[in-house]
Amino acid sequence: MSTFTIGPDSRVADLLEAYPEAEEILIGLAPQFKALKNPVLRRTVAKVATLEQAAKVGGLQVRELVLTLRQELGGGGGGEIAESDGTASLDTPGWVVLDAKVDIDGGSLLDAGETPIARAASALATMDSGEVLVVSAPFQPAPLIDSLRSKRHEVYAREQSDTTWRVWIKKQ
């Protein structure tokens, strides 16, 4: 039995290393997790994405995801499972209406074995402060959003349809 603790802050790659069978459980919970079969995504995004971020990608409550994994895998953990305060303004920031300097199709990148995080970082490195980058994705790209916010960029994300999210990033 693994001593790995399953919680909201657990990294997806660490979970899959401790419990390889977790991949099928995740896919069963949300079809978006089929992307975990992509080796590039597995080596990159899964290493930084937490279960809390994965829950957002899958459209799940983090509590539901963690409790299901604990039950199915017999994984460690305990105590309350609290989601971080993901509150954000529902109002579209004024800078979102600006023409984007770069538009990235995250779905195509994932299909090609690349990651939107790396492409966005590369694009932002060539942009001037105040310029806007847009990333489209087939699901809410929580790791991308969190990564860019941690680098102090302004980020606004909105679901366009059941299969499309758009993320606007204003370079700081």
XYZ file of N, CA, C and O in Angstrom:
688
model
N 0.841 -1.186 0.000
C 0.000 0.000 0.000
C 0.882 1.245 0.000
O 1.845 1.357 0.716
N 0.501 2.208 -0.829
C 1.263 3.436 -0.963
C 1.039 4.351 0.236
O -0.012 4.355 0.847
N 2.051 5.146 0.550
C 1.912 6.127 1.627
C 1.597 7.507 1.052
O 1.613 8.489 1.762
N 1.322 7.571 -0.237
C 0.995 8.820 -0.912
C -0.311 9.381 -0.357
O -1.295 8.672 -0.217
N -0.317 10.661 -0.035
C -1.511 11.322 0.478
C -2.256 11.978 -0.676
O -1.686 12.791 -1.404
N -3.519 11.611 -0.822
C -4.353 12.172 -1.882
C -5.110 13.361 -1.318
O -5.917 13.220 -0.404
N -4.810 14.539 -1.857
C -5.461 15.768 -1.406
C -5.507 16.788 -2.522
O -4.929 16.570 -3.592
N -6.169 17.903 -2.323
C -6.290 18.926 -3.361
C -4.954 19.430 -3.894
O -4.847 19.788 -5.064
N -3.918 19.454 -3.046
C -2.610 19.956 -3.472
C -1.707 18.882 -4.069
O -0.583 19.178 -4.479
N -2.187 17.626 -4.119
C -1.397 16.541 -4.709
C -1.213 16.796 -6.198
O -2.148 17.202 -6.892
N -0.015 16.573 -6.688
C 0.268 16.733 -8.114
C -0.248 15.504 -8.867
O -0.113 14.376 -8.404
N -0.817 15.737 -10.044
C -1.381 14.651 -10.844
C -0.307 13.624 -11.186
O -0.535 12.420 -11.069
N 0.875 14.063 -11.590
C 1.944 13.127 -11.945
C 2.340 12.264 -10.748
O 2.592 11.064 -10.906
N 2.387 12.857 -9.557
C 2.732 12.089 -8.360
C 1.660 11.053 -8.052
O 1.964 9.919 -7.667
N 0.401 11.434 -8.230
C -0.703 10.490 -8.032
C -0.574 9.320 -8.993
O -0.692 8.154 -8.586
N -0.317 9.611 -10.261
C -0.221 8.551 -11.269
C 0.998 7.661 -11.057
O 0.967 6.479 -11.396
N 2.042 8.224 -10.494
C 3.216 7.410 -10.180
C 2.919 6.464 -9.012
O 3.272 5.290 -9.050
N 2.243 6.982 -7.993
C 1.904 6.168 -6.821
C 0.795 5.161 -7.132
O 0.792 4.045 -6.592
N -0.140 5.567 -7.992
C -1.299 4.736 -8.332
C -1.523 4.773 -9.844
O -2.338 5.556 -10.337
N -0.828 3.944 -10.617
C -1.008 3.952 -12.073
C -2.464 3.739 -12.500
O -2.899 4.271 -13.517
N -3.223 3.011 -11.702
C -4.625 2.746 -12.034
C -5.498 4.001 -11.905
O -6.656 4.020 -12.341
N -4.955 5.050 -11.339
C -5.706 6.305 -11.183
C -6.045 6.928 -12.532
O -7.048 7.636 -12.646
N -5.244 6.650 -13.554
C -5.520 7.216 -14.877
C -6.919 6.831 -15.354
O -7.695 7.683 -15.788
N -7.260 5.553 -15.273
C -8.580 5.106 -15.729
C -9.702 5.645 -14.843
O -10.792 5.940 -15.332
N -9.438 5.799 -13.567
C -10.445 6.372 -12.663
C -10.708 7.820 -13.064
O -11.861 8.252 -13.165
N -9.648 8.575 -13.308
C -9.794 9.978 -13.719
C -10.553 10.089 -15.038
O -11.469 10.911 -15.169
N -10.204 9.264 -16.005
C -10.883 9.289 -17.306
C -12.360 8.944 -17.135
O -13.223 9.541 -17.787
N -12.653 8.027 -16.246
C -14.044 7.665 -15.982
C -14.840 8.800 -15.349
O -16.052 8.896 -15.534
N -14.156 9.667 -14.613
C -14.827 10.797 -13.964
C -15.094 11.955 -14.928
O -16.092 12.658 -14.793
N -14.191 12.168 -15.873
C -14.350 13.277 -16.823
C -13.587 12.963 -18.104
O -12.397 12.652 -18.054
N -14.247 13.038 -19.253
C -13.583 12.724 -20.522
C -12.362 13.592 -20.812
O -11.465 13.170 -21.526
N -12.313 14.789 -20.232
C -11.161 15.672 -20.470
C -9.853 15.024 -20.027
O -8.787 15.358 -20.522
N -9.946 14.096 -19.086
C -8.732 13.467 -18.559
C -8.118 12.462 -19.532
O -7.044 11.934 -19.275
N -8.771 12.208 -20.674
C -8.162 11.351 -21.697
C -6.839 11.950 -22.164
O -5.970 11.245 -22.650
N -6.704 13.260 -21.996
C -5.454 13.936 -22.377
C -4.258 13.397 -21.596
O -3.120 13.554 -22.029
N -4.500 12.734 -20.451
C -3.396 12.166 -19.672
C -2.677 11.050 -20.425
O -1.567 10.683 -20.069
N -3.288 10.532 -21.467
C -2.643 9.497 -22.280
C -1.582 10.109 -23.197
O -0.738 9.403 -23.718
N -1.620 11.427 -23.366
C -0.637 12.129 -24.183
C 0.673 12.192 -23.391
O 0.735 12.811 -22.330
N 1.753 11.558 -23.885
C 3.001 11.523 -23.112
C 3.608 12.892 -22.837
O 4.210 13.101 -21.785
N 3.449 13.841 -23.744
C 4.000 15.174 -23.515
C 3.244 15.852 -22.383
O 3.845 16.418 -21.466
N 1.928 15.777 -22.432
C 1.122 16.366 -21.367
C 1.456 15.704 -20.032
O 1.566 16.365 -19.008
N 1.644 14.425 -20.063
C 1.953 13.666 -18.849
C 3.280 14.118 -18.245
O 3.425 14.227 -17.041
N 4.282 14.388 -19.112
C 5.609 14.792 -18.634
C 5.677 16.258 -18.240
O 6.604 16.664 -17.542
N 4.740 17.053 -18.702
C 4.827 18.493 -18.462
C 3.709 18.974 -17.534
O 3.935 19.197 -16.357
N 2.518 19.111 -18.075
C 1.405 19.682 -17.315
C 1.083 18.852 -16.085
O 0.855 19.393 -14.998
N 1.075 17.529 -16.220
C 0.721 16.669 -15.080
C 1.702 16.834 -13.923
O 1.339 16.620 -12.767
N 2.937 17.231 -14.209
C 3.921 17.422 -13.134
C 3.632 18.665 -12.295
O 4.016 18.729 -11.143
N 2.970 19.647 -12.887
C 2.696 20.877 -12.143
C 1.240 21.013 -11.715
O 0.927 21.748 -10.790
N 0.346 20.302 -12.390
C -1.086 20.427 -12.089
C -1.442 19.682 -10.802
O -1.039 18.543 -10.601
N -2.201 20.356 -9.950
C -2.683 19.740 -8.718
C -4.052 19.106 -8.979
O -4.691 19.375 -10.001
N -4.504 18.299 -8.036
C -5.838 17.719 -8.174
C -6.904 18.812 -8.157
O -7.937 18.680 -8.814
N -6.655 19.883 -7.438
C -7.615 20.996 -7.445
C -7.722 21.592 -8.845
O -8.820 21.863 -9.338
N -6.591 21.781 -9.510
C -6.613 22.298 -10.870
C -7.245 21.291 -11.822
O -8.013 21.659 -12.709
N -6.928 20.008 -11.629
C -7.507 18.959 -12.471
C -9.023 18.924 -12.328
O -9.745 18.712 -13.307
N -9.516 19.137 -11.121
C -10.964 19.159 -10.905
C -11.603 20.262 -11.747
O -12.653 20.048 -12.366
N -10.972 21.425 -11.807
C -11.501 22.523 -12.628
C -11.520 22.128 -14.098
O -12.490 22.390 -14.802
N -10.442 21.503 -14.550
C -10.362 21.067 -15.944
C -11.487 20.086 -16.253
O -12.122 20.155 -17.307
N -11.758 19.179 -15.330
C -12.775 18.161 -15.537
C -14.186 18.606 -15.207
O -15.134 17.827 -15.349
N -14.334 19.848 -14.738
C -15.659 20.330 -14.375
C -16.210 19.650 -13.134
O -17.420 19.472 -12.988
N -15.320 19.247 -12.229
C -15.700 18.546 -11.010
C -15.456 19.417 -9.790
O -14.645 20.347 -9.834
N -16.106 19.088 -8.703
C -15.796 19.697 -7.421
C -14.549 18.990 -6.885
O -14.450 17.759 -6.956
N -13.592 19.736 -6.360
C -12.358 19.123 -5.873
C -12.655 18.105 -4.774
O -12.025 17.050 -4.705
N -13.615 18.401 -3.927
C -13.980 17.475 -2.853
C -14.433 16.131 -3.432
O -14.007 15.071 -2.985
N -15.290 16.193 -4.457
C -15.786 14.977 -5.114
C -14.627 14.175 -5.717
O -14.545 12.957 -5.562
N -13.725 14.872 -6.398
C -12.593 14.208 -7.039
C -11.695 13.527 -6.009
O -11.361 12.347 -6.139
N -11.304 14.252 -4.990
C -10.395 13.707 -3.979
C -11.040 12.537 -3.229
O -10.414 11.496 -3.033
N -12.284 12.700 -2.819
C -12.953 11.618 -2.084
C -13.122 10.374 -2.941
O -12.940 9.243 -2.458
N -13.448 10.549 -4.219
C -13.574 9.402 -5.122
C -12.237 8.687 -5.266
O -12.169 7.451 -5.193
N -11.169 9.453 -5.465
C -9.844 8.833 -5.600
C -9.444 8.106 -4.314
O -8.924 6.992 -4.364
N -9.695 8.716 -3.173
C -9.366 8.063 -1.896
C -10.134 6.757 -1.741
O -9.584 5.743 -1.328
N -11.410 6.797 -2.107
C -12.242 5.603 -1.963
C -11.796 4.508 -2.922
O -11.639 3.350 -2.536
N -11.585 4.862 -4.174
C -11.226 3.878 -5.195
C -9.814 3.319 -5.009
O -9.558 2.159 -5.306
N -8.901 4.163 -4.541
C -7.503 3.769 -4.449
C -7.076 3.394 -3.040
O -5.971 2.890 -2.846
N -7.924 3.678 -2.074
C -7.543 3.409 -0.690
C -6.417 4.313 -0.260
O -5.616 3.970 0.606
N -6.356 5.480 -0.884
C -5.244 6.389 -0.636
C -5.362 7.138 0.657
O -6.440 7.300 1.215
N -4.235 7.569 1.120
C -4.162 8.329 2.354
C -4.761 9.701 2.202
O -5.100 10.150 1.129
N -4.877 10.318 3.280
C -5.451 11.650 3.319
C -6.313 11.736 4.550
O -6.407 10.813 5.324
N -6.919 12.791 4.713
C -7.790 12.930 5.851
C -8.084 14.375 6.088
O -7.541 15.254 5.435
N -8.953 14.606 6.985
C -9.326 15.972 7.298
C -10.228 16.538 6.236
O -10.661 15.865 5.315
N -10.522 17.788 6.391
C -11.415 18.475 5.476
C -10.736 18.703 4.128
O -9.531 18.864 4.039
N -11.546 18.741 3.121
C -11.060 19.040 1.784
C -11.679 20.370 1.391
O -12.866 20.463 1.128
N -10.866 21.382 1.401
C -11.370 22.722 1.102
C -10.828 23.167 -0.241
O -9.658 22.945 -0.552
N -11.666 23.794 -1.015
C -11.219 24.352 -2.276
C -10.676 25.746 -2.019
O -11.161 26.453 -1.143
N -9.661 26.116 -2.779
C -9.151 27.470 -2.621
C -10.206 28.446 -3.110
O -11.087 28.088 -3.873
N -10.097 29.656 -2.663
C -11.060 30.667 -3.059
C -10.799 31.052 -4.506
O -9.882 31.795 -4.798
N -11.580 30.513 -5.398
C -11.401 30.783 -6.819
C -12.264 31.928 -7.289
O -12.594 31.997 -8.463
N -12.645 32.794 -6.376
C -13.536 33.876 -6.773
C -12.836 34.800 -7.750
O -11.661 35.094 -7.628
N -13.565 35.201 -8.713
C -13.055 36.129 -9.709
C -14.221 36.982 -10.160
O -15.369 36.585 -10.062
N -13.894 38.114 -10.642
C -14.936 39.008 -11.117
C -15.631 38.397 -12.326
O -14.985 37.829 -13.206
N -16.946 38.503 -12.354
C -17.697 38.036 -13.506
C -17.695 39.077 -14.612
O -18.047 38.782 -15.745
N -17.299 40.288 -14.277
C -17.246 41.356 -15.269
C -16.023 41.166 -16.153
O -14.930 40.861 -15.686
N -16.215 41.355 -17.449
C -15.108 41.247 -18.386
C -14.243 42.492 -18.258
O -14.741 43.613 -18.405
N -12.948 42.322 -17.994
C -12.062 43.491 -17.899
C -12.014 44.245 -19.226
O -12.129 43.636 -20.296
N -11.832 45.538 -19.153
C -11.786 46.368 -20.356
C -10.713 45.969 -21.342
O -10.889 46.089 -22.548
N -9.588 45.464 -20.849
C -8.484 45.121 -21.745
C -8.778 43.880 -22.592
O -8.110 43.650 -23.592
N -9.788 43.094 -22.234
C -10.131 41.894 -22.999
C -10.626 42.257 -24.396
O -10.452 41.494 -25.332
N -11.198 43.432 -24.570
C -11.706 43.824 -25.878
C -10.588 44.240 -26.833
O -10.827 44.410 -28.015
N -9.398 44.391 -26.319
C -8.273 44.745 -27.176
C -7.989 43.621 -28.163
O -8.230 42.455 -27.893
N -7.460 43.989 -29.309
C -7.051 42.968 -30.266
C -5.875 42.200 -29.691
O -4.942 42.782 -29.139
N -5.949 40.895 -29.795
C -4.872 40.064 -29.290
C -3.688 40.093 -30.247
O -3.854 40.036 -31.464
N -2.512 40.211 -29.673
C -1.297 40.183 -30.498
C -1.044 38.758 -30.979
O -0.609 38.543 -32.100
N -1.338 37.768 -30.118
C -1.101 36.364 -30.443
C -2.342 35.568 -30.059
O -2.939 35.819 -29.016
N -2.721 34.607 -30.896
C -3.854 33.725 -30.620
C -3.357 32.288 -30.745
O -2.856 31.898 -31.800
N -3.462 31.536 -29.660
C -2.939 30.166 -29.617
C -4.091 29.178 -29.516
O -4.978 29.333 -28.679
N -4.060 28.159 -30.354
C -5.060 27.088 -30.322
C -4.521 25.950 -29.456
O -3.748 25.117 -29.914
N -4.915 25.956 -28.177
C -4.416 24.961 -27.233
C -4.825 23.546 -27.573
O -4.071 22.599 -27.353
N -6.017 23.368 -28.132
C -6.475 22.031 -28.509
C -5.589 21.407 -29.571
O -5.214 20.236 -29.479
N -5.229 22.194 -30.580
C -4.345 21.693 -31.641
C -2.960 21.362 -31.087
O -2.343 20.379 -31.486
N -2.484 22.196 -30.173
C -1.176 21.927 -29.569
C -1.195 20.613 -28.797
O -0.277 19.796 -28.919
N -2.238 20.410 -27.989
C -2.340 19.163 -27.224
C -2.421 17.961 -28.158
O -1.785 16.938 -27.914
N -3.191 18.094 -29.249
C -3.295 17.006 -30.225
C -1.948 16.688 -30.865
O -1.668 15.542 -31.208
N -1.108 17.721 -31.000
C 0.217 17.545 -31.604
C 1.281 17.148 -30.578
O 2.447 17.008 -30.917
N 0.867 16.984 -29.323
C 1.813 16.571 -28.291
C 2.565 17.716 -27.656
O 3.577 17.513 -26.993
N 2.110 18.948 -27.856
C 2.734 20.117 -27.252
C 1.852 20.638 -26.130
O 0.706 20.226 -25.983
N 2.368 21.590 -25.356
C 1.575 22.150 -24.267
C 1.332 23.639 -24.484
O 2.231 24.379 -24.895
N 0.111 24.071 -24.203
C -0.180 25.512 -24.310
C 0.635 26.353 -23.329
O 0.945 27.502 -23.628
N 1.003 25.800 -22.185
C 1.777 26.562 -21.198
C 3.113 26.997 -21.803
O 3.497 28.161 -21.710
N 3.812 26.066 -22.427
C 5.113 26.381 -23.013
C 4.969 27.383 -24.157
O 5.750 28.337 -24.262
N 3.965 27.190 -24.996
C 3.771 28.095 -26.136
C 3.391 29.495 -25.652
O 3.857 30.497 -26.180
N 2.528 29.569 -24.634
C 2.131 30.876 -24.097
C 3.329 31.589 -23.485
O 3.517 32.791 -23.702
N 4.143 30.870 -22.728
C 5.332 31.476 -22.107
C 6.278 32.007 -23.179
O 6.823 33.114 -23.044
N 6.447 31.234 -24.233
C 7.320 31.650 -25.327
C 6.769 32.905 -26.013
O 7.514 33.851 -26.297
N 5.481 32.921 -26.266
C 4.864 34.087 -26.909
C 4.959 35.320 -26.018
O 5.289 36.417 -26.492
N 4.676 35.154 -24.740
C 4.729 36.293 -23.820
C 6.131 36.879 -23.728
O 6.290 38.087 -23.538
N 7.152 36.049 -23.875
C 8.535 36.526 -23.799
C 8.859 37.503 -24.928
O 9.749 38.335 -24.784
N 8.123 37.416 -26.034
C 8.391 38.295 -27.176
C 7.462 39.506 -27.216
O 7.601 40.357 -28.082
N 6.517 39.572 -26.279
C 5.508 40.633 -26.284
C 5.905 41.785 -25.369
O 6.699 41.612 -24.451
N 5.318 42.929 -25.629
C 5.530 44.107 -24.790
C 4.489 44.133 -23.679
O 3.392 43.573 -23.819
N 4.808 44.817 -22.603
C 3.877 44.981 -21.496
C 2.578 45.608 -22.006
O 2.615 46.532 -22.820
N 1.451 45.060 -21.560
C 0.150 45.567 -21.961
C -0.448 44.875 -23.164
O -1.632 45.039 -23.448
N 0.370 44.114 -23.900
C -0.171 43.383 -25.051
C -0.920 42.152 -24.565
O -0.652 41.622 -23.487
N -1.867 41.679 -25.397
C -2.768 40.603 -25.002
C -2.547 39.357 -25.854
O -2.427 39.445 -27.084
N -2.518 38.239 -25.178
C -2.411 36.917 -25.788
C -3.717 36.191 -25.499
O -4.271 36.321 -24.403
N -4.233 35.424 -26.461
C -5.446 34.637 -26.259
C -5.115 33.166 -26.496
O -4.445 32.825 -27.474
N -5.584 32.323 -25.597
C -5.422 30.882 -25.736
C -6.810 30.261 -25.752
O -7.622 30.526 -24.866
N -7.083 29.437 -26.758
C -8.322 28.663 -26.820
C -7.996 27.252 -26.377
O -6.915 26.726 -26.678
N -8.929 26.620 -25.662
C -8.696 25.264 -25.172
C -10.021 24.504 -25.146
O -11.085 25.112 -25.022
N -9.949 23.168 -25.233
C -11.179 22.372 -25.210
C -11.741 22.165 -23.798
O -12.785 21.545 -23.639
N -11.051 22.675 -22.794
C -11.483 22.573 -21.401
C -10.873 23.740 -20.642
O -10.006 24.436 -21.154
N -11.325 23.948 -19.417
C -10.756 25.048 -18.627
C -9.302 24.720 -18.311
O -9.013 23.768 -17.593
N -8.364 25.491 -18.843
C -6.936 25.192 -18.650
C -6.409 25.757 -17.327
O -5.590 26.679 -17.299
N -6.871 25.185 -16.230
C -6.524 25.700 -14.901
C -5.013 25.792 -14.662
O -4.552 26.802 -14.118
N -4.204 24.785 -15.042
C -2.751 24.941 -14.817
C -2.154 26.129 -15.571
O -1.304 26.832 -15.043
N -2.624 26.364 -16.795
C -2.154 27.515 -17.569
C -2.535 28.813 -16.863
O -1.699 29.705 -16.679
N -3.776 28.913 -16.440
C -4.266 30.108 -15.766
C -3.467 30.373 -14.493
O -2.981 31.481 -14.268
N -3.317 29.347 -13.672
C -2.575 29.513 -12.417
C -1.117 29.870 -12.666
O -0.542 30.704 -11.963
N -0.508 29.236 -13.658
C 0.897 29.507 -13.976
C 1.090 30.964 -14.390
O 2.012 31.639 -13.924
N 0.218 31.467 -15.247
C 0.359 32.841 -15.728
C 0.042 33.856 -14.639
O 0.700 34.889 -14.547
N -0.942 33.553 -13.807
C -1.241 34.458 -12.686
C -0.072 34.512 -11.709
O 0.224 35.566 -11.160
N 0.590 33.376 -11.505
C 1.726 33.359 -10.577
C 2.880 34.206 -11.101
O 3.711 34.661 -10.331
N 2.894 34.429 -12.401
C 3.923 35.289 -13.013
C 3.439 36.741 -13.107
O 4.035 37.554 -13.787
N 2.327 37.032 -12.443
C 1.771 38.376 -12.286
C 1.110 38.941 -13.538
O 0.880 40.147 -13.638
N 0.820 38.087 -14.536
C 0.073 38.561 -15.694
C -1.403 38.655 -15.309
O -1.874 37.917 -14.451
N -2.120 39.576 -15.950
C -3.569 39.629 -15.752
C -4.180 38.537 -16.624
O -3.809 38.395 -17.798
N -5.099 37.768 -16.052
C -5.702 36.649 -16.770
C -7.211 36.693 -16.591
O -7.709 36.888 -15.485
N -7.909 36.496 -17.694
C -9.367 36.395 -17.667
C -9.750 35.196 -18.520
O -9.290 35.069 -19.662
N -10.563 34.297 -17.977
C -10.979 33.094 -18.703
C -12.487 33.027 -18.752
O -13.170 33.396 -17.793
N -12.994 32.533 -19.878
C -14.437 32.411 -20.035
C -14.753 31.191 -20.897
O -14.096 30.942 -21.908
N -15.771 30.442 -20.480
C -16.250 29.313 -21.267
C -17.072 29.868 -22.422
O -18.027 30.610 -22.211
N -16.682 29.529 -23.639
C -17.388 30.001 -24.820
C -18.518 29.044 -25.200
O -19.546 29.466 -25.701
N -18.268 27.746 -25.011
C -19.248 26.699 -25.321
C -18.878 25.489 -24.485
O -17.918 25.527 -23.712
N -19.609 24.397 -24.654
C -19.300 23.180 -23.902
C -17.924 22.625 -24.239
O -17.356 21.862 -23.476
N -17.387 23.000 -25.383
C -16.108 22.441 -25.820
C -15.025 23.486 -26.054
O -13.968 23.151 -26.580
N -15.274 24.724 -25.667
C -14.269 25.762 -25.910
C -14.188 26.753 -24.753
O -15.200 27.299 -24.323
N -12.967 26.956 -24.292
C -12.647 28.012 -23.331
C -11.719 28.983 -24.027
O -10.902 28.587 -24.869
N -11.827 30.265 -23.666
C -10.901 31.275 -24.150
C -10.266 31.932 -22.937
O -10.959 32.242 -21.957
N -8.968 32.107 -23.011
C -8.218 32.720 -21.924
C -7.449 33.902 -22.499
O -6.695 33.753 -23.450
N -7.702 35.064 -21.931
C -7.010 36.286 -22.325
C -5.932 36.566 -21.295
O -6.202 36.548 -20.086
N -4.725 36.839 -21.758
C -3.588 37.123 -20.882
C -3.018 38.473 -21.277
O -2.623 38.683 -22.435
N -2.984 39.382 -20.318
C -2.379 40.706 -20.552
C -0.996 40.682 -19.911
O -0.864 40.515 -18.709
N 0.014 40.844 -20.739
C 1.388 40.803 -20.237
C 1.654 41.991 -19.332
O 1.296 43.125 -19.634
N 2.286 41.711 -18.224
C 2.647 42.764 -17.279
C 4.062 43.218 -17.517
O 4.865 42.583 -18.068
